[in-house]
Amino acid sequence: MSRPRKMLSEWDAPYIQSLVKRVETQSKPTLANWCVSYCETHILPIYEKNRPDDARPRNALIAAHEWLDGKIKLPQAKAAILECHAAARELETNPTGQASARAIGQCASTVHSASHCLGLACYGALAVAYDKLGVSAPWAQLEACAAEECGRMEAALRAIAVENEPNPAKFTWQCKR
C-alpha cells in the first residue's frame, strides 16, 4: 500500500481550475470569510473527531474572524495560525487529522495572503475524502470524492461572491507548473 497523499496537487484538474477561476474574481476579505466559514462547518468537525482535546485549529479560525472584524491585529492572528500549523505537523501518522489541520491553517492564513484560500481545496477536500472513505481507499475514489467536495466549496463561494467585485485579490500562483 502506498503512503497517503498529504494534499491534492493536480493544478490542472478541472475541479481545481474551476475553483481558481471563481477565486480570482473575489476580494481577500470575501475569500477569507468564505474559506474560514467553510472550515468551521465542514473541516473543523473532522479535525475535532481526530483530536477532540486540541483547540488550536478552532483558535486559528476564531483569530481569523477577529482579525476580519478588526478586533485584533495581524500578529495576534498569526500567532494562533502558527499554532494550528504546529498541530498539523504533530499528526504525521494521522493523514485525516493532518489534512484537516493544514486546511484550517491555510484558510486562517488567508487573512494574511489571499492565495492561501486554495488550501481549502488542496487539503480540506482531501480531509473530507479521507474522513468519508478512509485513507486506504483507492486514489481514484478519493480524488472523485475530493472533486465533489471542491464543487461544494465552489458553490459556497458562489453563494457569497460579490458580483463584479471592484477589488479582486491579486494572485501569483506558486503552484503552477
PDB file of C-alpha atoms in Angstrom:
ATOM      1  CA  MET A   1       0.000   0.000   0.000  1.00  0.00           C
ATOM      2  CA  SER A   2       1.318   3.451  -0.873  1.00  0.00           C
ATOM      3  CA  ARG A   3       1.550   6.287   1.622  1.00  0.00           C
ATOM      4  CA  PRO A   4      -1.497   8.529   1.821  1.00  0.00           C
ATOM      5  CA  ARG A   5      -1.116  11.805  -0.033  1.00  0.00           C
ATOM      6  CA  LYS A   6      -0.846  14.960   2.012  1.00  0.00           C
ATOM      7  CA  MET A   7      -2.759  17.151  -0.428  1.00  0.00           C
ATOM      8  CA  LEU A   8      -4.461  17.382  -3.788  1.00  0.00           C
ATOM      9  CA  SER A   9      -1.744  18.655  -6.073  1.00  0.00           C
ATOM     10  CA  GLU A  10      -3.016  18.384  -9.630  1.00  0.00           C
ATOM     11  CA  TRP A  11      -3.106  22.086 -10.601  1.00  0.00           C
ATOM     12  CA  ASP A  12      -4.678  21.326 -13.981  1.00  0.00           C
ATOM     13  CA  ALA A  13      -7.510  19.218 -12.542  1.00  0.00           C
ATOM     14  CA  PRO A  14     -10.854  20.638 -13.731  1.00  0.00           C
ATOM     15  CA  TYR A  15     -12.212  20.894 -10.181  1.00  0.00           C
ATOM     16  CA  ILE A  16      -9.179  22.965  -9.103  1.00  0.00           C
ATOM     17  CA  GLN A  17      -9.186  25.195 -12.186  1.00  0.00           C
ATOM     18  CA  SER A  18     -12.903  25.884 -11.868  1.00  0.00           C
ATOM     19  CA  LEU A  19     -12.421  26.940  -8.254  1.00  0.00           C
ATOM     20  CA  VAL A  20      -9.360  29.049  -9.117  1.00  0.00           C
ATOM     21  CA  LYS A  21     -11.331  30.961 -11.749  1.00  0.00           C
ATOM     22  CA  ARG A  22     -14.007  31.828  -9.183  1.00  0.00           C
ATOM     23  CA  VAL A  23     -11.428  32.707  -6.506  1.00  0.00           C
ATOM     24  CA  GLU A  24      -9.655  35.123  -8.850  1.00  0.00           C
ATOM     25  CA  THR A  25     -12.811  37.260  -9.117  1.00  0.00           C
ATOM     26  CA  GLN A  26     -13.139  37.994  -5.383  1.00  0.00           C
ATOM     27  CA  SER A  27     -11.539  40.263  -2.780  1.00  0.00           C
ATOM     28  CA  LYS A  28      -9.329  39.000   0.020  1.00  0.00           C
ATOM     29  CA  PRO A  29     -11.977  39.679   2.715  1.00  0.00           C
ATOM     30  CA  THR A  30     -14.603  37.737   0.743  1.00  0.00           C
ATOM     31  CA  LEU A  31     -12.197  34.839   0.248  1.00  0.00           C
ATOM     32  CA  ALA A  32     -11.145  34.833   3.896  1.00  0.00           C
ATOM     33  CA  ASN A  33     -14.742  34.848   5.106  1.00  0.00           C
ATOM     34  CA  TRP A  34     -15.654  32.080   2.667  1.00  0.00           C
ATOM     35  CA  CYS A  35     -12.893  29.652   3.488  1.00  0.00           C
ATOM     36  CA  VAL A  36     -12.855  30.304   7.241  1.00  0.00           C
ATOM     37  CA  SER A  37     -16.623  29.771   7.413  1.00  0.00           C
ATOM     38  CA  TYR A  38     -16.402  26.659   5.245  1.00  0.00           C
ATOM     39  CA  CYS A  39     -13.698  25.260   7.511  1.00  0.00           C
ATOM     40  CA  GLU A  40     -15.777  25.885  10.604  1.00  0.00           C
ATOM     41  CA  THR A  41     -18.696  23.987   9.159  1.00  0.00           C
ATOM     42  CA  HIS A  42     -17.037  21.172   7.213  1.00  0.00           C
ATOM     43  CA  ILE A  43     -13.371  20.750   8.152  1.00  0.00           C
ATOM     44  CA  LEU A  44     -13.120  21.593  11.862  1.00  0.00           C
ATOM     45  CA  PRO A  45     -15.527  18.757  12.808  1.00  0.00           C
ATOM     46  CA  ILE A  46     -13.178  16.314  11.057  1.00  0.00           C
ATOM     47  CA  TYR A  47     -10.214  17.657  12.992  1.00  0.00           C
ATOM     48  CA  GLU A  48     -12.076  17.582  16.285  1.00  0.00           C
ATOM     49  CA  LYS A  49     -13.154  13.998  15.651  1.00  0.00           C
ATOM     50  CA  ASN A  50      -9.460  13.110  15.346  1.00  0.00           C
ATOM     51  CA  ARG A  51      -8.162  15.389  18.120  1.00  0.00           C
ATOM     52  CA  PRO A  52     -11.091  16.368  20.381  1.00  0.00           C
ATOM     53  CA  ASP A  53      -8.878  17.912  23.072  1.00  0.00           C
ATOM     54  CA  ASP A  54      -6.861  20.182  20.769  1.00  0.00           C
ATOM     55  CA  ALA A  55      -8.333  23.667  20.345  1.00  0.00           C
ATOM     56  CA  ARG A  56      -5.519  25.127  18.231  1.00  0.00           C
ATOM     57  CA  PRO A  57      -7.333  24.876  14.863  1.00  0.00           C
ATOM     58  CA  ARG A  58     -10.538  26.298  16.365  1.00  0.00           C
ATOM     59  CA  ASN A  59      -8.481  29.113  17.890  1.00  0.00           C
ATOM     60  CA  ALA A  60      -6.932  29.882  14.497  1.00  0.00           C
ATOM     61  CA  LEU A  61     -10.388  30.240  12.956  1.00  0.00           C
ATOM     62  CA  ILE A  62     -11.530  32.443  15.830  1.00  0.00           C
ATOM     63  CA  ALA A  63      -8.440  34.615  15.386  1.00  0.00           C
ATOM     64  CA  ALA A  64      -9.114  34.932  11.651  1.00  0.00           C
ATOM     65  CA  HIS A  65     -12.672  36.079  12.395  1.00  0.00           C
ATOM     66  CA  GLU A  66     -11.415  38.533  14.990  1.00  0.00           C
ATOM     67  CA  TRP A  67      -8.911  39.981  12.522  1.00  0.00           C
ATOM     68  CA  LEU A  68     -11.618  40.294   9.862  1.00  0.00           C
ATOM     69  CA  ASP A  69     -13.801  42.090  12.421  1.00  0.00           C
ATOM     70  CA  GLY A  70     -10.947  44.462  13.337  1.00  0.00           C
ATOM     71  CA  LYS A  71     -10.755  43.169  16.911  1.00  0.00           C
ATOM     72  CA  ILE A  72      -7.119  42.011  16.764  1.00  0.00           C
ATOM     73  CA  LYS A  73      -4.011  42.879  14.776  1.00  0.00           C
ATOM     74  CA  LEU A  74      -2.387  40.551  12.265  1.00  0.00           C
ATOM     75  CA  PRO A  75       0.500  39.494  14.589  1.00  0.00           C
ATOM     76  CA  GLN A  76      -2.041  38.183  17.115  1.00  0.00           C
ATOM     77  CA  ALA A  77      -3.900  36.277  14.401  1.00  0.00           C
ATOM     78  CA  LYS A  78      -0.647  34.901  13.026  1.00  0.00           C
ATOM     79  CA  ALA A  79       0.345  33.518  16.436  1.00  0.00           C
ATOM     80  CA  ALA A  80      -2.848  31.443  16.609  1.00  0.00           C
ATOM     81  CA  ILE A  81      -2.449  30.369  12.980  1.00  0.00           C
ATOM     82  CA  LEU A  82       1.121  29.198  13.594  1.00  0.00           C
ATOM     83  CA  GLU A  83      -0.150  27.078  16.488  1.00  0.00           C
ATOM     84  CA  CYS A  84      -2.590  25.423  14.080  1.00  0.00           C
ATOM     85  CA  HIS A  85       0.252  24.671  11.671  1.00  0.00           C
ATOM     86  CA  ALA A  86       2.157  23.135  14.606  1.00  0.00           C
ATOM     87  CA  ALA A  87      -0.839  20.900  15.298  1.00  0.00           C
ATOM     88  CA  ALA A  88      -0.710  19.700  11.693  1.00  0.00           C
ATOM     89  CA  ARG A  89       2.990  18.841  11.945  1.00  0.00           C
ATOM     90  CA  GLU A  90       2.269  16.689  15.001  1.00  0.00           C
ATOM     91  CA  LEU A  91      -0.128  14.474  13.041  1.00  0.00           C
ATOM     92  CA  GLU A  92       2.277  12.789  10.648  1.00  0.00           C
ATOM     93  CA  THR A  93       0.706   9.392  11.405  1.00  0.00           C
ATOM     94  CA  ASN A  94      -2.880  10.659  11.072  1.00  0.00           C
ATOM     95  CA  PRO A  95      -3.430  11.789   7.449  1.00  0.00           C
ATOM     96  CA  THR A  96      -7.062  12.765   8.026  1.00  0.00           C
ATOM     97  CA  GLY A  97      -6.298  14.906  11.059  1.00  0.00           C
ATOM     98  CA  GLN A  98      -3.226  16.362   9.413  1.00  0.00           C
ATOM     99  CA  ALA A  99      -5.050  17.327   6.203  1.00  0.00           C
ATOM    100  CA  SER A 100      -7.846  18.949   8.191  1.00  0.00           C
ATOM    101  CA  ALA A 101      -5.388  20.916  10.368  1.00  0.00           C
ATOM    102  CA  ARG A 102      -3.470  22.041   7.291  1.00  0.00           C
ATOM    103  CA  ALA A 103      -6.693  23.151   5.598  1.00  0.00           C
ATOM    104  CA  ILE A 104      -7.691  25.157   8.663  1.00  0.00           C
ATOM    105  CA  GLY A 105      -4.251  26.721   8.981  1.00  0.00           C
ATOM    106  CA  GLN A 106      -4.183  27.701   5.322  1.00  0.00           C
ATOM    107  CA  CYS A 107      -7.708  29.104   5.416  1.00  0.00           C
ATOM    108  CA  ALA A 108      -6.995  31.145   8.532  1.00  0.00           C
ATOM    109  CA  SER A 109      -3.816  32.372   6.781  1.00  0.00           C
ATOM    110  CA  THR A 110      -5.981  33.882   4.068  1.00  0.00           C
ATOM    111  CA  VAL A 111      -6.237  36.966   6.306  1.00  0.00           C
ATOM    112  CA  HIS A 112      -2.538  37.462   5.525  1.00  0.00           C
ATOM    113  CA  SER A 113      -2.489  36.383   1.870  1.00  0.00           C
ATOM    114  CA  ALA A 114      -5.494  35.613  -0.319  1.00  0.00           C
ATOM    115  CA  SER A 115      -3.669  32.820  -2.149  1.00  0.00           C
ATOM    116  CA  HIS A 116      -3.794  30.683   0.986  1.00  0.00           C
ATOM    117  CA  CYS A 117      -7.521  30.158   0.369  1.00  0.00           C
ATOM    118  CA  LEU A 118      -6.668  27.447  -2.144  1.00  0.00           C
ATOM    119  CA  GLY A 119      -5.545  25.349   0.833  1.00  0.00           C
ATOM    120  CA  LEU A 120      -9.232  24.735   1.449  1.00  0.00           C
ATOM    121  CA  ALA A 121      -9.380  22.648  -1.721  1.00  0.00           C
ATOM    122  CA  CYS A 122      -5.884  21.168  -1.634  1.00  0.00           C
ATOM    123  CA  TYR A 123      -6.053  19.977   1.979  1.00  0.00           C
ATOM    124  CA  GLY A 124      -9.691  20.299   3.007  1.00  0.00           C
ATOM    125  CA  ALA A 125     -11.193  18.319   0.148  1.00  0.00           C
ATOM    126  CA  LEU A 126      -8.705  15.527   0.802  1.00  0.00           C
ATOM    127  CA  ALA A 127      -9.531  15.593   4.532  1.00  0.00           C
ATOM    128  CA  VAL A 128     -13.202  15.144   3.655  1.00  0.00           C
ATOM    129  CA  ALA A 129     -12.388  12.271   1.296  1.00  0.00           C
ATOM    130  CA  TYR A 130     -10.198  10.546   3.901  1.00  0.00           C
ATOM    131  CA  ASP A 131     -12.895  11.032   6.513  1.00  0.00           C
ATOM    132  CA  LYS A 132     -15.619   9.555   4.288  1.00  0.00           C
ATOM    133  CA  LEU A 133     -13.688   6.769   2.556  1.00  0.00           C
ATOM    134  CA  GLY A 134     -10.653   6.070   4.746  1.00  0.00           C
ATOM    135  CA  VAL A 135      -7.017   6.670   3.903  1.00  0.00           C
ATOM    136  CA  SER A 136      -6.652   3.213   2.354  1.00  0.00           C
ATOM    137  CA  ALA A 137      -9.297   3.785  -0.316  1.00  0.00           C
ATOM    138  CA  PRO A 138      -8.061   3.721  -3.916  1.00  0.00           C
ATOM    139  CA  TRP A 139      -6.783   7.087  -5.123  1.00  0.00           C
ATOM    140  CA  ALA A 140      -9.377   7.297  -7.910  1.00  0.00           C
ATOM    141  CA  GLN A 141     -12.187   7.054  -5.347  1.00  0.00           C
ATOM    142  CA  LEU A 142     -10.539   9.560  -3.003  1.00  0.00           C
ATOM    143  CA  GLU A 143      -9.978  12.021  -5.829  1.00  0.00           C
ATOM    144  CA  ALA A 144     -13.582  11.674  -7.042  1.00  0.00           C
ATOM    145  CA  CYS A 145     -14.830  12.379  -3.522  1.00  0.00           C
ATOM    146  CA  ALA A 146     -12.451  15.335  -3.189  1.00  0.00           C
ATOM    147  CA  ALA A 147     -13.575  16.684  -6.564  1.00  0.00           C
ATOM    148  CA  GLU A 148     -17.190  16.587  -5.380  1.00  0.00           C
ATOM    149  CA  GLU A 149     -16.181  18.457  -2.238  1.00  0.00           C
ATOM    150  CA  CYS A 150     -14.393  21.073  -4.346  1.00  0.00           C
ATOM    151  CA  GLY A 151     -17.679  21.528  -6.186  1.00  0.00           C
ATOM    152  CA  ARG A 152     -19.437  22.165  -2.872  1.00  0.00           C
ATOM    153  CA  MET A 153     -16.694  24.603  -1.903  1.00  0.00           C
ATOM    154  CA  GLU A 154     -17.140  26.479  -5.151  1.00  0.00           C
ATOM    155  CA  ALA A 155     -20.916  26.586  -4.670  1.00  0.00           C
ATOM    156  CA  ALA A 156     -20.388  28.070  -1.199  1.00  0.00           C
ATOM    157  CA  LEU A 157     -18.125  30.749  -2.679  1.00  0.00           C
ATOM    158  CA  ARG A 158     -20.583  31.435  -5.472  1.00  0.00           C
ATOM    159  CA  ALA A 159     -23.312  31.966  -2.853  1.00  0.00           C
ATOM    160  CA  ILE A 160     -21.385  34.821  -1.190  1.00  0.00           C
ATOM    161  CA  ALA A 161     -19.449  36.119  -4.192  1.00  0.00           C
ATOM    162  CA  VAL A 162     -19.593  39.823  -4.942  1.00  0.00           C
ATOM    163  CA  GLU A 163     -20.819  40.297  -8.500  1.00  0.00           C
ATOM    164  CA  ASN A 164     -18.335  42.400 -10.498  1.00  0.00           C
ATOM    165  CA  GLU A 165     -16.069  42.734  -7.446  1.00  0.00           C
ATOM    166  CA  PRO A 166     -14.260  46.081  -7.888  1.00  0.00           C
ATOM    167  CA  ASN A 167     -11.177  44.998  -5.877  1.00  0.00           C
ATOM    168  CA  PRO A 168     -10.371  41.377  -6.645  1.00  0.00           C
ATOM    169  CA  ALA A 169      -7.324  39.968  -4.904  1.00  0.00           C
ATOM    170  CA  LYS A 170      -4.140  39.782  -6.944  1.00  0.00           C
ATOM    171  CA  PHE A 171      -2.605  36.342  -7.346  1.00  0.00           C
ATOM    172  CA  THR A 172       0.758  34.968  -8.361  1.00  0.00           C
ATOM    173  CA  TRP A 173       0.100  31.270  -8.033  1.00  0.00           C
ATOM    174  CA  GLN A 174       3.221  29.419  -6.901  1.00  0.00           C
ATOM    175  CA  CYS A 175       1.704  26.022  -7.618  1.00  0.00           C
ATOM    176  CA  LYS A 176       1.513  26.415 -11.406  1.00  0.00           C
ATOM    177  CA  ARG A 177       3.762  24.247 -13.458  1.00  0.00           C
TER     178      ARG A 177
END
